[in-house]
Tab-separated table of C-alpha atoms in Angstrom:
chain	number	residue	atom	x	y	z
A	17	UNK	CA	-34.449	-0.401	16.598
A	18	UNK	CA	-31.313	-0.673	18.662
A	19	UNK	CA	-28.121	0.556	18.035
A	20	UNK	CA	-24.752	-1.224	18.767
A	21	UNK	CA	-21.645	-0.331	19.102
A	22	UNK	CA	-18.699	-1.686	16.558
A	23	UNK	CA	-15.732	0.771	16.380
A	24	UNK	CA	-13.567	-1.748	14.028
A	25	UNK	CA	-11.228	-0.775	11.632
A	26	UNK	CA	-12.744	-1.112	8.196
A	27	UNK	CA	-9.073	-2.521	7.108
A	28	UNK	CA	-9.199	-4.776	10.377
A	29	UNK	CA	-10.004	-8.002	8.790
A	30	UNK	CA	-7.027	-7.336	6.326
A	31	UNK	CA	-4.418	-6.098	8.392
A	32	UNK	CA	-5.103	-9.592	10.534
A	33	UNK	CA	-4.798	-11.754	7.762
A	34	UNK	CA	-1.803	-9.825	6.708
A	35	UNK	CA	-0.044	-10.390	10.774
A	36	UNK	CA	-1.042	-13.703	10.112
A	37	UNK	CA	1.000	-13.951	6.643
A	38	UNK	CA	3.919	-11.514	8.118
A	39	UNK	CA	3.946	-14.087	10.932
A	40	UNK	CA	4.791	-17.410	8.513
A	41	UNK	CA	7.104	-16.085	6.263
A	42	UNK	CA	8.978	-14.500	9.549
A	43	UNK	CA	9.219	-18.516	10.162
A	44	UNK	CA	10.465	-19.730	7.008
A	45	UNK	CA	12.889	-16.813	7.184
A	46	UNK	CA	11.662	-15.179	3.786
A	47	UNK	CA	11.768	-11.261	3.682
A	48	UNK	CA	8.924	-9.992	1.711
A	49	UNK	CA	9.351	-6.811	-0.622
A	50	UNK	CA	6.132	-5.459	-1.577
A	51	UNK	CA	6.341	-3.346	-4.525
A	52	UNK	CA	4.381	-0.263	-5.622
A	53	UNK	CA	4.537	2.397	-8.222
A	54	UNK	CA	2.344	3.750	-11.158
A	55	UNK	CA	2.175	1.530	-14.090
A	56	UNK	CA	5.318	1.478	-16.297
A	57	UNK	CA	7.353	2.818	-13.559
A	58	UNK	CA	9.595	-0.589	-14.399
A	59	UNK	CA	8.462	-3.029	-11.552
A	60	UNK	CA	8.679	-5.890	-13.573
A	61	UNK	CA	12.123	-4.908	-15.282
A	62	UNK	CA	13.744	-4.697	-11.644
A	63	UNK	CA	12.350	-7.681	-10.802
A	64	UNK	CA	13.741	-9.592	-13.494
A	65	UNK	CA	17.337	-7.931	-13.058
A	66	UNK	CA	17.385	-8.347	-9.899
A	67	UNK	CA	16.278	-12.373	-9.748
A	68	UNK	CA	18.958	-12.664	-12.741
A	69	UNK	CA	21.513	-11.268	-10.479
A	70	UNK	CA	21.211	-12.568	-7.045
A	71	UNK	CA	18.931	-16.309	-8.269
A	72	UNK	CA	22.526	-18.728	-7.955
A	73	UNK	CA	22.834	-16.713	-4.427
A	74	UNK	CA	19.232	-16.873	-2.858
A	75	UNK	CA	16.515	-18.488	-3.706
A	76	UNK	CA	13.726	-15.937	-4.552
A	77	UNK	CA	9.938	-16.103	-5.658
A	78	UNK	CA	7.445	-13.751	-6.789
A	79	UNK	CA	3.820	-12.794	-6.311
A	80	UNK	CA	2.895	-10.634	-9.493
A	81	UNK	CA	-0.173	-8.480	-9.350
A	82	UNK	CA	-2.547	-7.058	-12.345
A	83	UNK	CA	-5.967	-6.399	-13.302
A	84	UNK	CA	-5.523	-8.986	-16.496
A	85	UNK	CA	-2.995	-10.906	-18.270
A	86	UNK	CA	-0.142	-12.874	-17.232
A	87	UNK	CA	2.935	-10.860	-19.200
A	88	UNK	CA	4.172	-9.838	-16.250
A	89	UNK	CA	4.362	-13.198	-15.011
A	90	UNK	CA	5.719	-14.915	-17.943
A	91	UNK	CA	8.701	-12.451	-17.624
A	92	UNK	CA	9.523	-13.524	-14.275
A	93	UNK	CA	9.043	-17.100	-14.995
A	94	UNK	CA	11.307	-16.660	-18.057
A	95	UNK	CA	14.025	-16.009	-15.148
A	96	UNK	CA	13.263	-19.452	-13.696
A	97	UNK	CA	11.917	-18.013	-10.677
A	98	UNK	CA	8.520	-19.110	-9.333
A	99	UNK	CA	6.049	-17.086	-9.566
A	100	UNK	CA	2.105	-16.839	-9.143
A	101	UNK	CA	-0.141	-14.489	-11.213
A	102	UNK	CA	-2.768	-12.556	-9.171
A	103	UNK	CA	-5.447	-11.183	-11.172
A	104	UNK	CA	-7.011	-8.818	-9.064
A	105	UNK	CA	-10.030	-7.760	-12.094
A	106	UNK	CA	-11.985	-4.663	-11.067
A	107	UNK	CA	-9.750	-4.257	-7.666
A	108	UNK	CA	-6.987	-1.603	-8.020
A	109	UNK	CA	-4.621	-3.482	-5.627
A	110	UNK	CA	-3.964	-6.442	-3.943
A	111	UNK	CA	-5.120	-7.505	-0.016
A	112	UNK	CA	-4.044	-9.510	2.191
A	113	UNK	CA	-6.701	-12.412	1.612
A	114	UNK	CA	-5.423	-12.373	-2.411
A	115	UNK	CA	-1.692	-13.027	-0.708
A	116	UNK	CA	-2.388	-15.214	1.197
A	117	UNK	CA	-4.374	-17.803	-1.290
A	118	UNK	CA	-1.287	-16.925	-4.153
A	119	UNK	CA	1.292	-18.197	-1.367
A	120	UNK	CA	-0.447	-21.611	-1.020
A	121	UNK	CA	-0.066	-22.031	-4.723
A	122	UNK	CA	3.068	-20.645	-4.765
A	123	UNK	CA	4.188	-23.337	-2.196
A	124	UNK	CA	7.837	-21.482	-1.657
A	125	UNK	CA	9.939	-22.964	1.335
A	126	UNK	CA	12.409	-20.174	2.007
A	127	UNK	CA	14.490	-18.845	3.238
A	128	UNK	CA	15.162	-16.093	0.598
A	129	UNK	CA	12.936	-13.167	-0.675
A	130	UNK	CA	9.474	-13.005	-2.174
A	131	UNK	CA	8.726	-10.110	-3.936
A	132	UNK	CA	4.892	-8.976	-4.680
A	133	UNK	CA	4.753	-6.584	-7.506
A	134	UNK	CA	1.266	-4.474	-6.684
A	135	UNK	CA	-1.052	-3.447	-9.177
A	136	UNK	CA	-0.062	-0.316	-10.895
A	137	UNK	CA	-1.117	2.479	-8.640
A	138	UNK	CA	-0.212	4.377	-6.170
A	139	UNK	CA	-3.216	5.237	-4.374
A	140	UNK	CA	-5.088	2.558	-2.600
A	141	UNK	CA	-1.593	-0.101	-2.617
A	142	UNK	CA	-0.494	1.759	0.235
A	143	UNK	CA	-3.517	1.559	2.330
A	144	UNK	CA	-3.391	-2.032	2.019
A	145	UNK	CA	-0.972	-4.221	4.315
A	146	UNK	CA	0.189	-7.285	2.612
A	147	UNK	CA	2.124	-9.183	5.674
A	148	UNK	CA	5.498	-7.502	4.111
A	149	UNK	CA	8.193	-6.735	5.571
A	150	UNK	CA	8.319	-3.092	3.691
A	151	UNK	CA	7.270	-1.413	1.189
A	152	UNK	CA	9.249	0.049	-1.683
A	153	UNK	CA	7.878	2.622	-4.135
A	154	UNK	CA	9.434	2.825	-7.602
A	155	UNK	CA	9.392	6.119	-9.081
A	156	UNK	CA	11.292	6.595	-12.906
A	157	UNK	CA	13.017	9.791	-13.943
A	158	UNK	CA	10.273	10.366	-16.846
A	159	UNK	CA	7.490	10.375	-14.400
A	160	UNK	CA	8.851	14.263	-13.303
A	161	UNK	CA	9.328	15.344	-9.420
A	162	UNK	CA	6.299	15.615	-7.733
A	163	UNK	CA	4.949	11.936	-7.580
A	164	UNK	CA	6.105	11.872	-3.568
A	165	UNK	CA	3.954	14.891	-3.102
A	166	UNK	CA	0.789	14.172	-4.997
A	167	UNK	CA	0.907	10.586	-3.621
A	168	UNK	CA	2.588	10.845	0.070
A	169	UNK	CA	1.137	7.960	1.263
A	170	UNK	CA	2.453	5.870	-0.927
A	171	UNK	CA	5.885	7.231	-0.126
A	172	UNK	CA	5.088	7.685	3.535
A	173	UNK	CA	3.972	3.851	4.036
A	174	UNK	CA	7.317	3.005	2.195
A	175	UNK	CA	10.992	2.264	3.949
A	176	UNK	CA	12.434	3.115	0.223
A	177	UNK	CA	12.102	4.367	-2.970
A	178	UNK	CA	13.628	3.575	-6.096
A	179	UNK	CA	14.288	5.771	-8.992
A	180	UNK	CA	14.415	3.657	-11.574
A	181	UNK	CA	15.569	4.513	-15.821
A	182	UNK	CA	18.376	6.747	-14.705
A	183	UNK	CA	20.132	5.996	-17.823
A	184	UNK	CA	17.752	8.621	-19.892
A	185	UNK	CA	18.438	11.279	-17.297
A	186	UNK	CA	20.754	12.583	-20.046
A	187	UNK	CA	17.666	12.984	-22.468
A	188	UNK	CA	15.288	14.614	-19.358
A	189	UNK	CA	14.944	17.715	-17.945
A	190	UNK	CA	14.223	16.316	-14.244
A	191	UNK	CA	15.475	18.219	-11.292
A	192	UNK	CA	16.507	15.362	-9.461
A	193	UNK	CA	17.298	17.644	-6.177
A	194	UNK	CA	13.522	18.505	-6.603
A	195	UNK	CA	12.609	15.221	-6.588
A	196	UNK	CA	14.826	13.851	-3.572
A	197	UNK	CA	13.884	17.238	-1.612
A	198	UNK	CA	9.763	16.247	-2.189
A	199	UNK	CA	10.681	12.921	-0.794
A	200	UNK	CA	12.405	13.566	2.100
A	201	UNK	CA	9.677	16.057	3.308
A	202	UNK	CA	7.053	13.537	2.389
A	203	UNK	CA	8.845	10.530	4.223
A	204	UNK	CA	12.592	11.760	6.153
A	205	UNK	CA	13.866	7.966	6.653
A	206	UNK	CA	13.019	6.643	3.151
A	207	UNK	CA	16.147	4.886	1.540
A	208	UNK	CA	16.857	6.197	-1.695
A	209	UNK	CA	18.415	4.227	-4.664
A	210	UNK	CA	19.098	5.348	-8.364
A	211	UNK	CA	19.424	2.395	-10.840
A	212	UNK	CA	19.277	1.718	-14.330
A	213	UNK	CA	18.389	-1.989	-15.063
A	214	UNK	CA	19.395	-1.703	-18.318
A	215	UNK	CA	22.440	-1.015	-17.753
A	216	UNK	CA	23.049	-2.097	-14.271
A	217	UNK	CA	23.788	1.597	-12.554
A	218	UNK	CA	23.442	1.613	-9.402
A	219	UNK	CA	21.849	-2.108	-8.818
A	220	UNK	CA	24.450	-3.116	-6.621
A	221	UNK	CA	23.863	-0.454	-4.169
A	222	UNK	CA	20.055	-2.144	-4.264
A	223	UNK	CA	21.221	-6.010	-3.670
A	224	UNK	CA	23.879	-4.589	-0.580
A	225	UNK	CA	20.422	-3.579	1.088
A	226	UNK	CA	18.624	-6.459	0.556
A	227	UNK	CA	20.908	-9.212	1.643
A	228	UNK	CA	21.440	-6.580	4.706
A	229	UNK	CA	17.730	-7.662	5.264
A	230	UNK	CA	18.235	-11.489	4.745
A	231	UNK	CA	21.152	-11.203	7.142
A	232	UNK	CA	19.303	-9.639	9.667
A	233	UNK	CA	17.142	-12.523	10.105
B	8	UNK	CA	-15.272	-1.279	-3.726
B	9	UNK	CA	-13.657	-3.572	-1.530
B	10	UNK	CA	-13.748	-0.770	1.472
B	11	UNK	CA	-18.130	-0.584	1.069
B	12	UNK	CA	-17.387	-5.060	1.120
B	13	UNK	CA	-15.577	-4.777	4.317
B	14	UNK	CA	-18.241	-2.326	5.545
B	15	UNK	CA	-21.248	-4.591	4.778
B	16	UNK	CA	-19.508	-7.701	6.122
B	17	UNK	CA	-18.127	-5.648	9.631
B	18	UNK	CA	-21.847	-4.869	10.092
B	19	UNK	CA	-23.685	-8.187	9.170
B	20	UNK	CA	-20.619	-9.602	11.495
B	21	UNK	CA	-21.613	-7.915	14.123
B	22	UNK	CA	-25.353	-8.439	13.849
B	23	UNK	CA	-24.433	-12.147	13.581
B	24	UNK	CA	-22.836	-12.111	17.069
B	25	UNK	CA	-25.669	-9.879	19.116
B	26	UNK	CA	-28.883	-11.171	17.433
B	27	UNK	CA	-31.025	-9.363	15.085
B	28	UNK	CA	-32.717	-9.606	12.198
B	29	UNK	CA	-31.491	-6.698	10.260
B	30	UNK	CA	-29.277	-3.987	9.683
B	31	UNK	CA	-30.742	-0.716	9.369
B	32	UNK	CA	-28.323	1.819	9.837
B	33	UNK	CA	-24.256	2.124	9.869
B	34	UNK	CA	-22.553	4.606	11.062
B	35	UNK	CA	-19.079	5.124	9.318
B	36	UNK	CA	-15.965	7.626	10.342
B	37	UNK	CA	-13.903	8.118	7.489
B	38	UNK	CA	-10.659	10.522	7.542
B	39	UNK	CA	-9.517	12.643	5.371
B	40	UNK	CA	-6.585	11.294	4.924
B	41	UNK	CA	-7.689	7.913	4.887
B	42	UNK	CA	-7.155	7.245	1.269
B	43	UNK	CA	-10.826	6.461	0.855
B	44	UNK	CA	-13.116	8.690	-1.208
B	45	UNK	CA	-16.434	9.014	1.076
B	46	UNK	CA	-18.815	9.624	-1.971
B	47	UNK	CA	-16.874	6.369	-4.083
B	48	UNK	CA	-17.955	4.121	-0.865
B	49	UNK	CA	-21.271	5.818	-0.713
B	50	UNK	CA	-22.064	4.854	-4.288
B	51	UNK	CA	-21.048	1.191	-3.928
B	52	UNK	CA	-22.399	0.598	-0.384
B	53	UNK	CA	-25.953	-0.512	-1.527
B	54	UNK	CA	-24.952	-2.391	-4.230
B	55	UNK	CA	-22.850	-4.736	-1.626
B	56	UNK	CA	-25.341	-4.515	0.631
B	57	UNK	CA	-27.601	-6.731	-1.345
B	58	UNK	CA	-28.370	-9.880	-0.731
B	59	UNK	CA	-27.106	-9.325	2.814
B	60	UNK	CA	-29.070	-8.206	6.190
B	61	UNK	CA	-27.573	-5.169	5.629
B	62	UNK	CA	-29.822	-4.714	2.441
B	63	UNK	CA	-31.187	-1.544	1.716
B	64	UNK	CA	-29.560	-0.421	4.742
B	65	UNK	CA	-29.017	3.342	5.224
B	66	UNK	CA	-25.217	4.015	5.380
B	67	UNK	CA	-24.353	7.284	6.983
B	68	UNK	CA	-20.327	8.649	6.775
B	69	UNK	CA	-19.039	10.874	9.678
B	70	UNK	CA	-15.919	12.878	7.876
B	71	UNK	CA	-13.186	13.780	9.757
B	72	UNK	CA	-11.062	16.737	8.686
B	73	UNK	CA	-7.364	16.334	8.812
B	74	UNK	CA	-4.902	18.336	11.268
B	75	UNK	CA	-1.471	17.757	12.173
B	76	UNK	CA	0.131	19.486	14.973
B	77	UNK	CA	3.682	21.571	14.811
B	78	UNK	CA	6.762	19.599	15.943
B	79	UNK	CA	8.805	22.778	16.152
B	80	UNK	CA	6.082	25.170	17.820
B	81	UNK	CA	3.224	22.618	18.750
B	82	UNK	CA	0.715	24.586	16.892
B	83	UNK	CA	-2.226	23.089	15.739
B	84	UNK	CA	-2.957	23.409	11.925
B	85	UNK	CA	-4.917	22.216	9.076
B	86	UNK	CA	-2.347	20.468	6.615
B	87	UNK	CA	-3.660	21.476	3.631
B	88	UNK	CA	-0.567	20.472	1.544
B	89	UNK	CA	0.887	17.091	1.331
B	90	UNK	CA	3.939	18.330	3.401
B	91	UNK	CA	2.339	19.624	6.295
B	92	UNK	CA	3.754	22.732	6.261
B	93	UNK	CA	3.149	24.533	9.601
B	94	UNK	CA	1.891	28.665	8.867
B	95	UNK	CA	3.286	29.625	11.787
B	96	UNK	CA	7.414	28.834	11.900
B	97	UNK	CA	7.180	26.819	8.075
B	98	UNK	CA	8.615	23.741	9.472
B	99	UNK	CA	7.512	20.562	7.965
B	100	UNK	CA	6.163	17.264	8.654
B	101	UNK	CA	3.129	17.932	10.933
B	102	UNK	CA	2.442	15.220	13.010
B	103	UNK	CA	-0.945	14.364	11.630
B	104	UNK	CA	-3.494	14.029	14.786
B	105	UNK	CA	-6.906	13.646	12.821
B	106	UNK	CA	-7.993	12.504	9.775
B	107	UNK	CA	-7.065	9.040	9.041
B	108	UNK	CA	-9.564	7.193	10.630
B	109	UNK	CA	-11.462	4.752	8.548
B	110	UNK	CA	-13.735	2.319	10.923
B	111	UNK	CA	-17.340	1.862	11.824
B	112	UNK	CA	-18.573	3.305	14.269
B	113	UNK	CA	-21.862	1.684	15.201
B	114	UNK	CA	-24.666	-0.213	13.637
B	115	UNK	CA	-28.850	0.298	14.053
B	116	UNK	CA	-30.316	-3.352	14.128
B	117	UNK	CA	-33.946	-4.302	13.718
């Protein structure tokens, strides 16, 4: 018996397929928002605000990730946008090799954004680089303050964080300065945004940043 | 699941490229603030392993505890709270210096 010596990252073969994706879209000129949160934080519900808002200005698409079913991506193609349905079955998240096949199918030119929606989760989705050009948590105002500190990974691997159904803050007890102060401990540089999507609160603040992205191309 | 898959395949890879017959051993560092559960890789390891040269393979996890040194004082510390707290001054946001390694480390080959 011999041994040899391997020292490779488990995650190697992943985080070079996702260079490899990060590199193309980079090319095409399409900023990729890969988004993560626990289920029901309102992924989807962004999504298909903010593709109703900004679709006659740039074109967007959308990778949606889930376990099973297509709801999610019925919703989005409801908007008109294109969109590509990745079940992931037993996995908990989506890698880099899932991306990768989805964008073949998805067959989007760019410029303009694609947005992945992770699985549900906020564990392993933020071990796992996707070839994005950031991450952005979701967190909503039922889901209480502590969600950046039980889960700082997910928050520290993000560039921003979105609290999302601030129009039932009325009907909550949240302590929102809790919830900013957990944040900025967990992750000082994340960009914050509060929105409603139902009404439209705050969304604008959200499209300002990203076309600040597009233009920075 | 798909952490023990990457495992198997970074060992049968390697096997592949310096000649062997079969794995017998890997040797795997995992961090405590990886993100990976040692015990949920442990379980699933064999199962991937099958099939493979890496079947019924032994698979043996190094853990590394986490510590994060002090950006105000530069003292070393164990951050047992998400925030890295430092015990000596109470600053927070410990640089974290160990304990999110995830790779393997070597391989036994028959």
């Amino acid at each position: 018996m011999r041994i040899i010596d391997v020292k490779k990252d488990v995650l190697s073969k992943n985080d070079q397929i996702a260079a490899g994706i990060r590199e193309k879209l980079r090319q095409r000129g399409i900023v990729a928002i890969n988004f993560i949160s626990s289920p029901g934080s309102g992924k989807t519900t962004m999504l298909v605000k903010t593709i109703e808002d900004l679709k006659s200005r740039v074109p967007i698409a959308v990778l949606e990730g889930d376990q099973q079913t297509d709801n999610d991506a019925r919703k989005i193609a409801a908007t008109g946008a294109p969109v590509i349905q990745i079940n992931t079955q037993s996995a908990c998240h989506l890698d880099a090799a899932m991306v990768e096949e989805a964008l073949e199918k998805l067959g989007f030119a760019g410029p303009g954004f694609l947005f992945i929606e992770n699985v549900g989760n906020l564990v392993c989705p933020a071990s796992y680089d996707l070839g994005e050009e950031m991450k952005v948590a979701l967190v909503s105002v039922t889901e209480g303050e502590d969600k950046p500190v039980k889960y700082p990974k997910a928050f520290r691997s993000s560039s921003a964080m979105i609290i999302t159904k601030t129009d039932l803050l009325p009907h909550l007890d949240l302590d929102m300065g809790r919830l900013l102060d957990y944040s900025m401990k967990v992750n000082q540089s994340l960009k914050v945004f509060h929105v409603s999507a139902k009404t439209g609160d705050g969304m604008d603040d959200w499209y300002d940043f990203l076309l600040s992205l597009l233009q920075e191309r | 699941m798909s952490v023990a898959m990457s495992i198997v395949d970074i060992a049968v890879s390697r096997l592949n490229e310096e000649g062997g017959a079969r794995v017998m051993k890997v040797n795997v560092t995992v961090g405590e603030l990886s993100g990976v559960e040692a015990g949920a890789v442990e379980f699933c390891y064999s199962a991937c392993a099958m099939g493979t040269a890496a079947e019924g393979s032994e698979l043996v996890i190094e853990r590394v505890a986490a510590r994060a040194v002090c950006g105000e004082c530069a003292r070393e510390f164990k951050p047992d709270n998400p925030l890295a707290i430092c015990p000596q001054c109470g600053a927070f946001g410990g640089r974290i210096v160990s304990g999110e390694e995830l790779y393997v480390d070597n391989i036994s080959v028959e």
